[in-house]
mmCIF file of C-alpha atoms and ligand atoms in Angstrom:
data_model
loop_
_atom_site.group_PDB
_atom_site.id
_atom_site.type_symbol
_atom_site.label_atom_id
_atom_site.label_comp_id
_atom_site.label_asym_id
_atom_site.label_seq_id
_atom_site.Cartn_x
_atom_site.Cartn_y
_atom_site.Cartn_z
ATOM 1 C CA MET A 116 -4.944 11.583 -24.497
ATOM 2 C CA THR A 117 -6.250 8.328 -22.948
ATOM 3 C CA THR A 118 -8.686 9.862 -20.407
ATOM 4 C CA SER A 119 -12.305 8.899 -20.821
ATOM 5 C CA THR A 120 -14.945 9.020 -18.228
ATOM 6 C CA THR A 121 -16.650 6.257 -16.189
ATOM 7 C CA ALA A 122 -20.457 5.933 -15.662
ATOM 8 C CA SER A 123 -20.003 8.114 -12.571
ATOM 9 C CA ASN A 124 -18.274 10.848 -14.806
ATOM 10 C CA GLY A 125 -14.917 10.450 -13.089
ATOM 11 C CA PRO A 126 -11.821 9.763 -15.023
ATOM 12 C CA SER A 127 -11.223 6.243 -16.295
ATOM 13 C CA LEU A 128 -8.212 4.151 -15.068
ATOM 14 C CA ALA A 129 -9.251 1.136 -17.292
ATOM 15 C CA GLY A 130 -6.532 -1.250 -18.008
ATOM 16 C CA GLN A 131 -4.342 -0.053 -15.054
ATOM 17 C CA VAL A 132 -3.125 -1.802 -11.940
ATOM 18 C CA ALA A 133 -2.910 0.079 -8.627
ATOM 19 C CA LEU A 134 -1.019 -0.887 -5.476
ATOM 20 C CA VAL A 135 -2.292 0.748 -2.175
ATOM 21 C CA THR A 136 -0.450 0.464 1.107
ATOM 22 C CA GLY A 137 -2.336 0.446 4.393
ATOM 23 C CA GLY A 138 -5.412 -0.365 2.255
ATOM 24 C CA SER A 139 -7.514 -2.302 4.741
ATOM 25 C CA SER A 140 -8.910 0.740 6.636
ATOM 26 C CA GLY A 141 -9.735 4.454 6.468
ATOM 27 C CA ILE A 142 -8.368 6.457 3.559
ATOM 28 C CA GLY A 143 -6.478 3.528 2.102
ATOM 29 C CA ALA A 144 -9.609 1.282 1.863
ATOM 30 C CA ALA A 145 -11.657 4.162 0.418
ATOM 31 C CA THR A 146 -8.896 4.816 -2.097
ATOM 32 C CA ALA A 147 -8.531 1.164 -3.088
ATOM 33 C CA ILE A 148 -12.263 0.942 -3.819
ATOM 34 C CA ALA A 149 -12.486 4.292 -5.551
ATOM 35 C CA LEU A 150 -9.565 3.307 -7.882
ATOM 36 C CA ALA A 151 -11.385 0.041 -8.677
ATOM 37 C CA ARG A 152 -14.669 1.868 -9.452
ATOM 38 C CA ALA A 153 -12.517 4.032 -11.905
ATOM 39 C CA GLY A 154 -11.470 0.665 -13.578
ATOM 40 C CA ALA A 155 -8.161 -0.457 -12.000
ATOM 41 C CA ASP A 156 -7.264 -3.792 -10.609
ATOM 42 C CA ILE A 157 -5.952 -3.470 -7.079
ATOM 43 C CA LEU A 158 -3.223 -4.910 -4.763
ATOM 44 C CA VAL A 159 -4.394 -4.050 -1.202
ATOM 45 C CA ASN A 160 -1.515 -4.187 1.241
ATOM 46 C CA TYR A 161 -2.479 -4.565 4.905
ATOM 47 C CA TYR A 162 -0.374 -4.674 8.054
ATOM 48 C CA SER A 163 -2.755 -6.510 10.459
ATOM 49 C CA GLY A 164 -6.367 -7.648 10.336
ATOM 50 C CA GLU A 165 -6.760 -9.978 7.323
ATOM 51 C CA GLU A 166 -10.548 -9.865 7.757
ATOM 52 C CA ALA A 167 -10.776 -6.139 7.092
ATOM 53 C CA ALA A 168 -8.534 -6.491 4.063
ATOM 54 C CA ALA A 169 -10.721 -9.346 2.738
ATOM 55 C CA LYS A 170 -13.732 -7.151 3.093
ATOM 56 C CA VAL A 171 -12.095 -4.432 0.968
ATOM 57 C CA ARG A 172 -11.239 -7.194 -1.559
ATOM 58 C CA GLY A 173 -14.875 -8.174 -1.707
ATOM 59 C CA GLU A 174 -15.958 -4.592 -2.287
ATOM 60 C CA ILE A 175 -13.435 -4.142 -5.090
ATOM 61 C CA GLU A 176 -14.581 -7.465 -6.634
ATOM 62 C CA ALA A 177 -18.206 -6.280 -6.466
ATOM 63 C CA THR A 178 -17.187 -3.418 -8.901
ATOM 64 C CA GLY A 179 -16.014 -6.065 -11.399
ATOM 65 C CA ARG A 180 -12.309 -5.416 -10.932
ATOM 66 C CA ARG A 181 -9.686 -7.930 -9.648
ATOM 67 C CA ALA A 182 -8.207 -7.618 -6.215
ATOM 68 C CA VAL A 183 -5.422 -9.265 -4.281
ATOM 69 C CA ILE A 184 -4.645 -8.728 -0.634
ATOM 70 C CA CYS A 185 -1.092 -8.912 0.676
ATOM 71 C CA GLN A 186 0.152 -8.644 4.223
ATOM 72 C CA GLY A 187 3.388 -6.628 4.729
ATOM 73 C CA ASP A 188 5.144 -3.991 6.823
ATOM 74 C CA VAL A 189 6.106 -1.037 4.683
ATOM 75 C CA SER A 190 9.052 -0.341 6.912
ATOM 76 C CA SER A 191 10.625 -3.696 5.898
ATOM 77 C CA GLU A 192 12.540 -3.720 2.611
ATOM 78 C CA SER A 193 11.881 -7.336 1.927
ATOM 79 C CA ASP A 194 8.151 -6.984 2.706
ATOM 80 C CA VAL A 195 7.877 -4.095 0.262
ATOM 81 C CA VAL A 196 9.599 -6.142 -2.479
ATOM 82 C CA LYS A 197 7.219 -8.942 -1.726
ATOM 83 C CA LEU A 198 4.227 -6.629 -2.216
ATOM 84 C CA PHE A 199 5.387 -5.533 -5.676
ATOM 85 C CA GLU A 200 6.349 -9.111 -6.608
ATOM 86 C CA THR A 201 2.883 -10.325 -5.626
ATOM 87 C CA CYS A 202 1.363 -7.538 -7.577
ATOM 88 C CA GLU A 203 3.339 -8.395 -10.680
ATOM 89 C CA ALA A 204 2.676 -11.978 -10.400
ATOM 90 C CA GLU A 205 -1.102 -11.773 -9.820
ATOM 91 C CA LEU A 206 -2.215 -8.595 -11.579
ATOM 92 C CA GLY A 207 0.695 -7.212 -13.506
ATOM 93 C CA ILE A 208 3.226 -4.361 -12.750
ATOM 94 C CA ALA A 209 1.535 -1.497 -10.995
ATOM 95 C CA ASP A 210 0.861 1.677 -13.005
ATOM 96 C CA ILE A 211 -0.288 3.482 -9.825
ATOM 97 C CA VAL A 212 1.226 3.325 -6.439
ATOM 98 C CA VAL A 213 -0.397 4.970 -3.368
ATOM 99 C CA SER A 214 1.921 5.200 -0.434
ATOM 100 C CA ASN A 215 -0.690 5.605 2.226
ATOM 101 C CA ALA A 216 0.275 3.511 5.364
ATOM 102 C CA GLY A 217 0.935 5.644 8.319
ATOM 103 C CA LEU A 218 0.400 5.914 12.095
ATOM 104 C CA GLN A 219 0.774 8.198 15.044
ATOM 105 C CA ARG A 220 2.503 7.480 18.416
ATOM 106 C CA ASP A 221 1.767 10.775 20.255
ATOM 107 C CA SER A 222 3.748 11.985 23.263
ATOM 108 C CA ALA A 223 4.902 15.117 24.892
ATOM 109 C CA PHE A 224 8.299 15.906 23.478
ATOM 110 C CA ALA A 225 10.335 15.496 26.566
ATOM 111 C CA GLU A 226 8.760 12.197 27.397
ATOM 112 C CA MET A 227 8.901 10.744 23.835
ATOM 113 C CA GLU A 228 10.519 7.372 23.794
ATOM 114 C CA LEU A 229 13.050 6.663 21.069
ATOM 115 C CA SER A 230 10.924 3.712 20.064
ATOM 116 C CA ASP A 231 7.924 6.002 19.369
ATOM 117 C CA TRP A 232 10.008 8.389 17.336
ATOM 118 C CA GLN A 233 11.542 5.427 15.397
ATOM 119 C CA ARG A 234 8.293 3.642 14.763
ATOM 120 C CA VAL A 235 6.673 6.680 13.287
ATOM 121 C CA ILE A 236 9.634 7.641 11.077
ATOM 122 C CA ASP A 237 10.129 3.988 10.019
ATOM 123 C CA THR A 238 6.564 3.575 8.915
ATOM 124 C CA ASN A 239 5.618 6.992 7.569
ATOM 125 C CA LEU A 240 8.880 8.177 6.055
ATOM 126 C CA THR A 241 11.177 5.197 5.489
ATOM 127 C CA GLY A 242 8.049 3.208 4.382
ATOM 128 C CA ALA A 243 7.297 5.950 1.814
ATOM 129 C CA PHE A 244 10.854 5.799 0.555
ATOM 130 C CA LEU A 245 10.965 2.020 0.174
ATOM 131 C CA VAL A 246 7.531 1.955 -1.564
ATOM 132 C CA ALA A 247 8.418 4.787 -3.993
ATOM 133 C CA ARG A 248 11.815 3.354 -4.820
ATOM 134 C CA GLU A 249 10.323 0.010 -5.716
ATOM 135 C CA ALA A 250 7.660 1.726 -7.780
ATOM 136 C CA VAL A 251 10.181 3.632 -9.774
ATOM 137 C CA ARG A 252 12.274 0.401 -10.441
ATOM 138 C CA ARG A 253 9.221 -1.462 -11.576
ATOM 139 C CA PHE A 254 7.694 1.227 -13.750
ATOM 140 C CA GLN A 255 10.973 1.360 -15.739
ATOM 141 C CA LYS A 256 11.086 -2.379 -16.105
ATOM 142 C CA ARG A 257 7.641 -2.384 -17.708
ATOM 143 C CA GLY A 258 7.869 0.629 -19.976
ATOM 144 C CA LEU A 259 5.326 3.134 -21.226
ATOM 145 C CA ARG A 260 1.875 1.938 -22.230
ATOM 146 C CA PRO A 261 0.390 4.931 -24.045
ATOM 147 C CA ASP A 262 -2.880 2.949 -24.626
ATOM 148 C CA VAL A 263 -3.577 3.203 -20.834
ATOM 149 C CA SER A 264 -1.782 6.295 -19.583
ATOM 150 C CA ARG A 265 0.387 9.132 -20.776
ATOM 151 C CA ALA A 266 2.724 8.561 -17.854
ATOM 152 C CA LEU A 267 5.107 5.561 -17.275
ATOM 153 C CA GLY A 268 3.814 5.514 -13.743
ATOM 154 C CA LYS A 269 2.075 7.573 -11.005
ATOM 155 C CA ILE A 270 3.045 7.754 -7.304
ATOM 156 C CA VAL A 271 0.934 9.485 -4.720
ATOM 157 C CA PHE A 272 2.001 9.903 -1.111
ATOM 158 C CA ASN A 273 -0.505 10.370 1.654
ATOM 159 C CA SER A 274 1.029 13.236 3.517
ATOM 160 C CA SER A 275 -0.908 15.566 5.861
ATOM 161 C CA VAL A 276 -1.620 19.185 6.579
ATOM 162 C CA HIS A 277 1.095 18.492 9.181
ATOM 163 C CA GLN A 278 3.729 18.675 6.441
ATOM 164 C CA ARG A 279 3.133 22.362 6.905
ATOM 165 C CA ILE A 280 1.352 22.849 10.317
ATOM 166 C CA PRO A 281 3.653 22.089 13.293
ATOM 167 C CA TRP A 282 2.009 19.804 15.796
ATOM 168 C CA ALA A 283 2.800 19.922 19.508
ATOM 169 C CA GLY A 284 2.766 16.558 21.128
ATOM 170 C CA ARG A 285 3.244 14.762 17.781
ATOM 171 C CA THR A 286 6.729 15.937 16.794
ATOM 172 C CA ASN A 287 7.565 12.510 15.419
ATOM 173 C CA TYR A 288 4.397 12.515 13.194
ATOM 174 C CA ALA A 289 4.875 16.128 12.005
ATOM 175 C CA ALA A 290 8.553 15.460 11.229
ATOM 176 C CA SER A 291 7.660 12.346 9.226
ATOM 177 C CA LYS A 292 5.126 14.319 7.089
ATOM 178 C CA GLY A 293 7.492 17.260 6.585
ATOM 179 C CA GLY A 294 10.003 14.649 5.409
ATOM 180 C CA ILE A 295 7.372 13.291 2.995
ATOM 181 C CA SER A 296 7.090 16.794 1.466
ATOM 182 C CA MET A 297 10.757 16.963 0.510
ATOM 183 C CA LEU A 298 10.888 13.322 -0.404
ATOM 184 C CA MET A 299 7.956 13.753 -2.847
ATOM 185 C CA GLN A 300 9.368 16.939 -4.448
ATOM 186 C CA SER A 301 12.946 15.609 -4.753
ATOM 187 C CA ILE A 302 11.779 12.394 -6.355
ATOM 188 C CA ALA A 303 9.535 14.335 -8.689
ATOM 189 C CA GLN A 304 12.374 16.534 -9.717
ATOM 190 C CA GLU A 305 14.581 13.458 -10.387
ATOM 191 C CA VAL A 306 12.148 11.115 -12.156
ATOM 192 C CA GLY A 307 10.013 13.534 -14.157
ATOM 193 C CA LYS A 308 12.222 12.948 -17.273
ATOM 194 C CA LEU A 309 11.240 9.265 -17.033
ATOM 195 C CA LYS A 310 7.570 10.263 -17.378
ATOM 196 C CA ILE A 311 6.861 9.216 -13.813
ATOM 197 C CA ARG A 312 4.471 11.610 -12.023
ATOM 198 C CA VAL A 313 4.897 12.025 -8.292
ATOM 199 C CA ASN A 314 2.526 13.973 -6.100
ATOM 200 C CA SER A 315 0.975 14.029 -2.587
ATOM 201 C CA VAL A 316 -2.373 14.515 -0.983
ATOM 202 C CA ALA A 317 -2.200 16.490 2.176
ATOM 203 C CA PRO A 318 -5.447 15.707 4.082
ATOM 204 C CA GLY A 319 -6.807 17.713 7.029
ATOM 205 C CA ALA A 320 -8.963 15.941 9.770
ATOM 206 C CA ILE A 321 -10.569 12.937 8.128
ATOM 207 C CA ALA A 322 -12.808 10.633 10.201
ATOM 208 C CA THR A 323 -10.767 7.376 10.436
ATOM 209 C CA ALA A 324 -9.307 5.188 13.231
ATOM 210 C CA ILE A 325 -6.136 7.363 13.425
ATOM 211 C CA ASN A 326 -8.077 10.150 15.131
ATOM 212 C CA ALA A 327 -11.095 8.364 16.508
ATOM 213 C CA GLU A 328 -10.066 9.150 20.076
ATOM 214 C CA ALA A 329 -9.418 12.839 19.428
ATOM 215 C CA ARG A 330 -12.767 13.165 17.673
ATOM 216 C CA GLU A 331 -14.544 11.562 20.531
ATOM 217 C CA LYS A 332 -12.853 13.842 22.999
ATOM 218 C CA GLY A 333 -13.278 17.072 20.976
ATOM 219 C CA ALA A 334 -15.020 17.028 17.516
ATOM 220 C CA ASP A 335 -16.029 20.674 18.124
ATOM 221 C CA GLU A 336 -12.537 21.839 18.728
ATOM 222 C CA ILE A 337 -11.449 19.992 15.585
ATOM 223 C CA ARG A 338 -14.269 21.617 13.530
ATOM 224 C CA ALA A 339 -13.216 25.040 14.839
ATOM 225 C CA LEU A 340 -9.837 24.485 12.980
ATOM 226 C CA ILE A 341 -11.706 23.923 9.656
ATOM 227 C CA PRO A 342 -12.983 26.962 7.833
ATOM 228 C CA TYR A 343 -15.192 24.886 5.660
ATOM 229 C CA GLY A 344 -16.870 23.575 8.921
ATOM 230 C CA ARG A 345 -16.909 19.818 8.520
ATOM 231 C CA ILE A 346 -14.638 16.903 9.347
ATOM 232 C CA GLY A 347 -13.676 15.087 6.181
ATOM 233 C CA ASP A 348 -14.672 11.703 4.951
ATOM 234 C CA PRO A 349 -12.204 9.152 3.538
ATOM 235 C CA GLN A 350 -14.032 9.476 0.215
ATOM 236 C CA ASP A 351 -12.942 13.168 0.056
ATOM 237 C CA ILE A 352 -9.339 12.070 -0.170
ATOM 238 C CA ALA A 353 -10.029 8.933 -2.382
ATOM 239 C CA ARG A 354 -11.647 11.147 -4.988
ATOM 240 C CA ALA A 355 -8.659 13.516 -4.983
ATOM 241 C CA ILE A 356 -6.297 10.561 -5.399
ATOM 242 C CA VAL A 357 -8.352 9.191 -8.382
ATOM 243 C CA TRP A 358 -7.998 12.463 -10.090
ATOM 244 C CA LEU A 359 -4.292 12.942 -9.271
ATOM 245 C CA VAL A 360 -3.356 9.480 -10.833
ATOM 246 C CA SER A 361 -5.555 10.015 -13.846
ATOM 247 C CA ASP A 362 -4.497 11.527 -17.154
ATOM 248 C CA ASP A 363 -6.772 14.432 -16.262
ATOM 249 C CA ALA A 364 -3.990 15.468 -13.978
ATOM 250 C CA ASP A 365 -1.154 14.564 -16.453
ATOM 251 C CA TYR A 366 0.464 17.977 -15.999
ATOM 252 C CA VAL A 367 0.275 17.963 -12.252
ATOM 253 C CA HIS A 368 3.757 16.859 -11.014
ATOM 254 C CA GLY A 369 5.603 17.533 -7.679
ATOM 255 C CA HIS A 370 2.482 18.969 -6.118
ATOM 256 C CA ALA A 371 0.852 18.480 -2.670
ATOM 257 C CA LEU A 372 -2.848 18.694 -3.021
ATOM 258 C CA PHE A 373 -4.292 19.972 0.255
ATOM 259 C CA ALA A 374 -7.657 18.479 0.808
ATOM 260 C CA ASP A 375 -8.457 19.850 4.215
ATOM 261 C CA GLY A 376 -11.545 22.111 4.254
ATOM 262 C CA GLY A 377 -9.083 25.014 4.664
ATOM 263 C CA MET A 378 -7.418 23.734 7.843
ATOM 264 C CA ALA A 379 -3.969 24.969 6.523
ATOM 265 C CA LEU A 380 -5.423 28.563 6.233
ATOM 266 C CA TYR A 381 -4.510 29.522 9.920
ATOM 267 C CA PRO A 382 -8.133 29.647 10.971
ATOM 268 C CA GLY A 383 -6.965 30.827 14.414
ATOM 269 C CA PHE A 384 -6.577 34.304 12.815
ATOM 270 C CA ILE A 385 -10.298 34.533 12.074
ATOM 271 C CA GLY A 386 -11.265 37.621 13.970
ATOM 272 C CA ASN A 387 -7.797 37.837 15.678
ATOM 273 C CA GLY A 388 -4.269 38.847 14.877
HETATM 274 P P1 NAI B 440 -5.976 4.263 9.531
HETATM 275 O O1 NAI B 440 -5.336 4.074 10.828
HETATM 276 O O2 NAI B 440 -7.337 3.762 9.241
HETATM 277 O O3 NAI B 440 -4.996 3.803 8.340
HETATM 278 C C1 NAI B 440 -3.573 3.585 8.435
HETATM 279 C C2 NAI B 440 -3.280 2.285 7.814
HETATM 280 O O4 NAI B 440 -1.820 2.094 7.824
HETATM 281 C C3 NAI B 440 -3.866 1.073 8.609
HETATM 282 O O5 NAI B 440 -4.471 0.255 7.727
HETATM 283 C C4 NAI B 440 -2.538 0.451 9.216
HETATM 284 O O6 NAI B 440 -2.764 -0.966 9.465
HETATM 285 C C5 NAI B 440 -1.632 0.782 8.150
HETATM 286 N N1 NAI B 440 -0.156 0.684 8.607
HETATM 287 C C6 NAI B 440 0.325 1.164 9.720
HETATM 288 N N2 NAI B 440 1.503 0.745 9.867
HETATM 289 C C7 NAI B 440 1.889 -0.051 8.772
HETATM 290 C C8 NAI B 440 3.038 -0.658 8.306
HETATM 291 N N3 NAI B 440 4.143 -0.649 9.089
HETATM 292 N N4 NAI B 440 2.945 -1.277 7.119
HETATM 293 C C9 NAI B 440 1.877 -1.285 6.382
HETATM 294 N N5 NAI B 440 0.701 -0.649 6.776
HETATM 295 C C10 NAI B 440 0.710 -0.076 7.970
HETATM 296 O O7 NAI B 440 -5.906 5.959 9.402
HETATM 297 P P2 NAI B 440 -6.034 6.742 7.973
HETATM 298 O O8 NAI B 440 -6.465 8.096 8.524
HETATM 299 O O9 NAI B 440 -6.801 6.119 6.957
HETATM 300 O O10 NAI B 440 -4.413 6.850 7.637
HETATM 301 C C11 NAI B 440 -3.988 6.673 6.314
HETATM 302 C C12 NAI B 440 -2.904 7.791 6.018
HETATM 303 O O11 NAI B 440 -3.512 9.063 6.021
HETATM 304 C C13 NAI B 440 -1.802 7.873 7.062
HETATM 305 O O12 NAI B 440 -0.546 8.014 6.383
HETATM 306 C C14 NAI B 440 -2.032 9.119 7.824
HETATM 307 O O13 NAI B 440 -0.916 9.799 8.361
HETATM 308 C C15 NAI B 440 -2.714 9.998 6.697
HETATM 309 N N6 NAI B 440 -3.560 11.058 7.163
HETATM 310 C C16 NAI B 440 -4.743 10.838 7.860
HETATM 311 C C17 NAI B 440 -5.519 11.889 8.232
HETATM 312 C C18 NAI B 440 -6.739 11.821 9.017
HETATM 313 O O14 NAI B 440 -7.211 12.809 9.563
HETATM 314 N N7 NAI B 440 -7.358 10.656 9.114
HETATM 315 C C19 NAI B 440 -5.102 13.346 7.887
HETATM 316 C C20 NAI B 440 -3.823 13.410 7.054
HETATM 317 C C21 NAI B 440 -3.147 12.368 6.749
HETATM 318 C C1 BGC B 441 -3.618 13.237 11.601
HETATM 319 C C2 BGC B 441 -5.015 13.304 12.255
HETATM 320 C C3 BGC B 441 -5.481 14.769 12.440
HETATM 321 C C4 BGC B 441 -5.265 15.446 11.151
HETATM 322 C C5 BGC B 441 -5.572 16.934 11.230
HETATM 323 C C6 BGC B 441 -3.642 14.024 10.382
HETATM 324 O O1 BGC B 441 -2.367 13.933 9.730
HETATM 325 O O2 BGC B 441 -3.252 11.923 11.411
HETATM 326 O O3 BGC B 441 -4.952 12.617 13.559
HETATM 327 O O4 BGC B 441 -6.878 14.736 12.746
HETATM 328 O O5 BGC B 441 -4.015 15.403 10.627
HETATM 329 O O6 BGC B 441 -4.998 17.541 12.288
#
């Protein structure tokens, strides 16, 4: 068992390399920094906004870890290969891959443009496929390093409560996250024998740019959907991911970890039904 603890009493990821997609903002940025605090060197992928990515790099370097930022679109096969090549050349083959990049393009169903459907599926689902496929290929190329981890590699998808909760006005988004649920479980079933662990986090409402407008319009309505009574912070998800990729979670495989303050508990039934 290689797990030891860090000064903050979390699990140690010392000697490991992590690649985080969509890592320049929100949950991805918090995750990249949390993984670095746990001891990993980090490849931070960003799509746009180099300045924000450079800020995350600075925060990682302040923890004493190495960081590289790399622009790329996860829905592009060649960009995804470039991310992993850059990671390998600059930091070494990744031990940990967090497929986090995602977006919403909301629209009433009858009015939804094919381009809005396609953009969300391409980024959230095809992007997750491309990133995970490249991760599995590279993990096998490197081989097991029992001194740093019991697993050959770890993949975590950032899914959503909407892999389970249908979402009117966001059919493209809910379909993409429902797709991630089966993608994750099917990959886990297939690659477990290679000692590759595959899991998801399924966050509820977390305060980031993706829902800034919705929170501005109706934070109380959102809170009413959360039995635990608070909107989440990116750190809530980052901490869950650090645990999932550590050897403390070595027997957790093919699991979607809901970190949602109870949003998936059908809170509409409180006092009703
Ligand atoms: P965010 O908008 O801050 O982060 C999304 C990131 O993905 C951004 O950095 C964006 O540039 C990047 N991205 C978008 N398209 C990309 C592409 N084609 N290639 C590479 N990167 C791309 O919002 P947040 O909340 O941090 O989102 C991160 C993930 O968390 C998403 O997958 C989202 O679906 C998921 N999520 C968020 C929840 C929330 O309440 N904030 C709840 C459940 C899931
Ligand atoms: C969405 C957010 C939303 C949350 C809870 C996430 O998947 O991206 O906009 O606040 O789910 O509904």
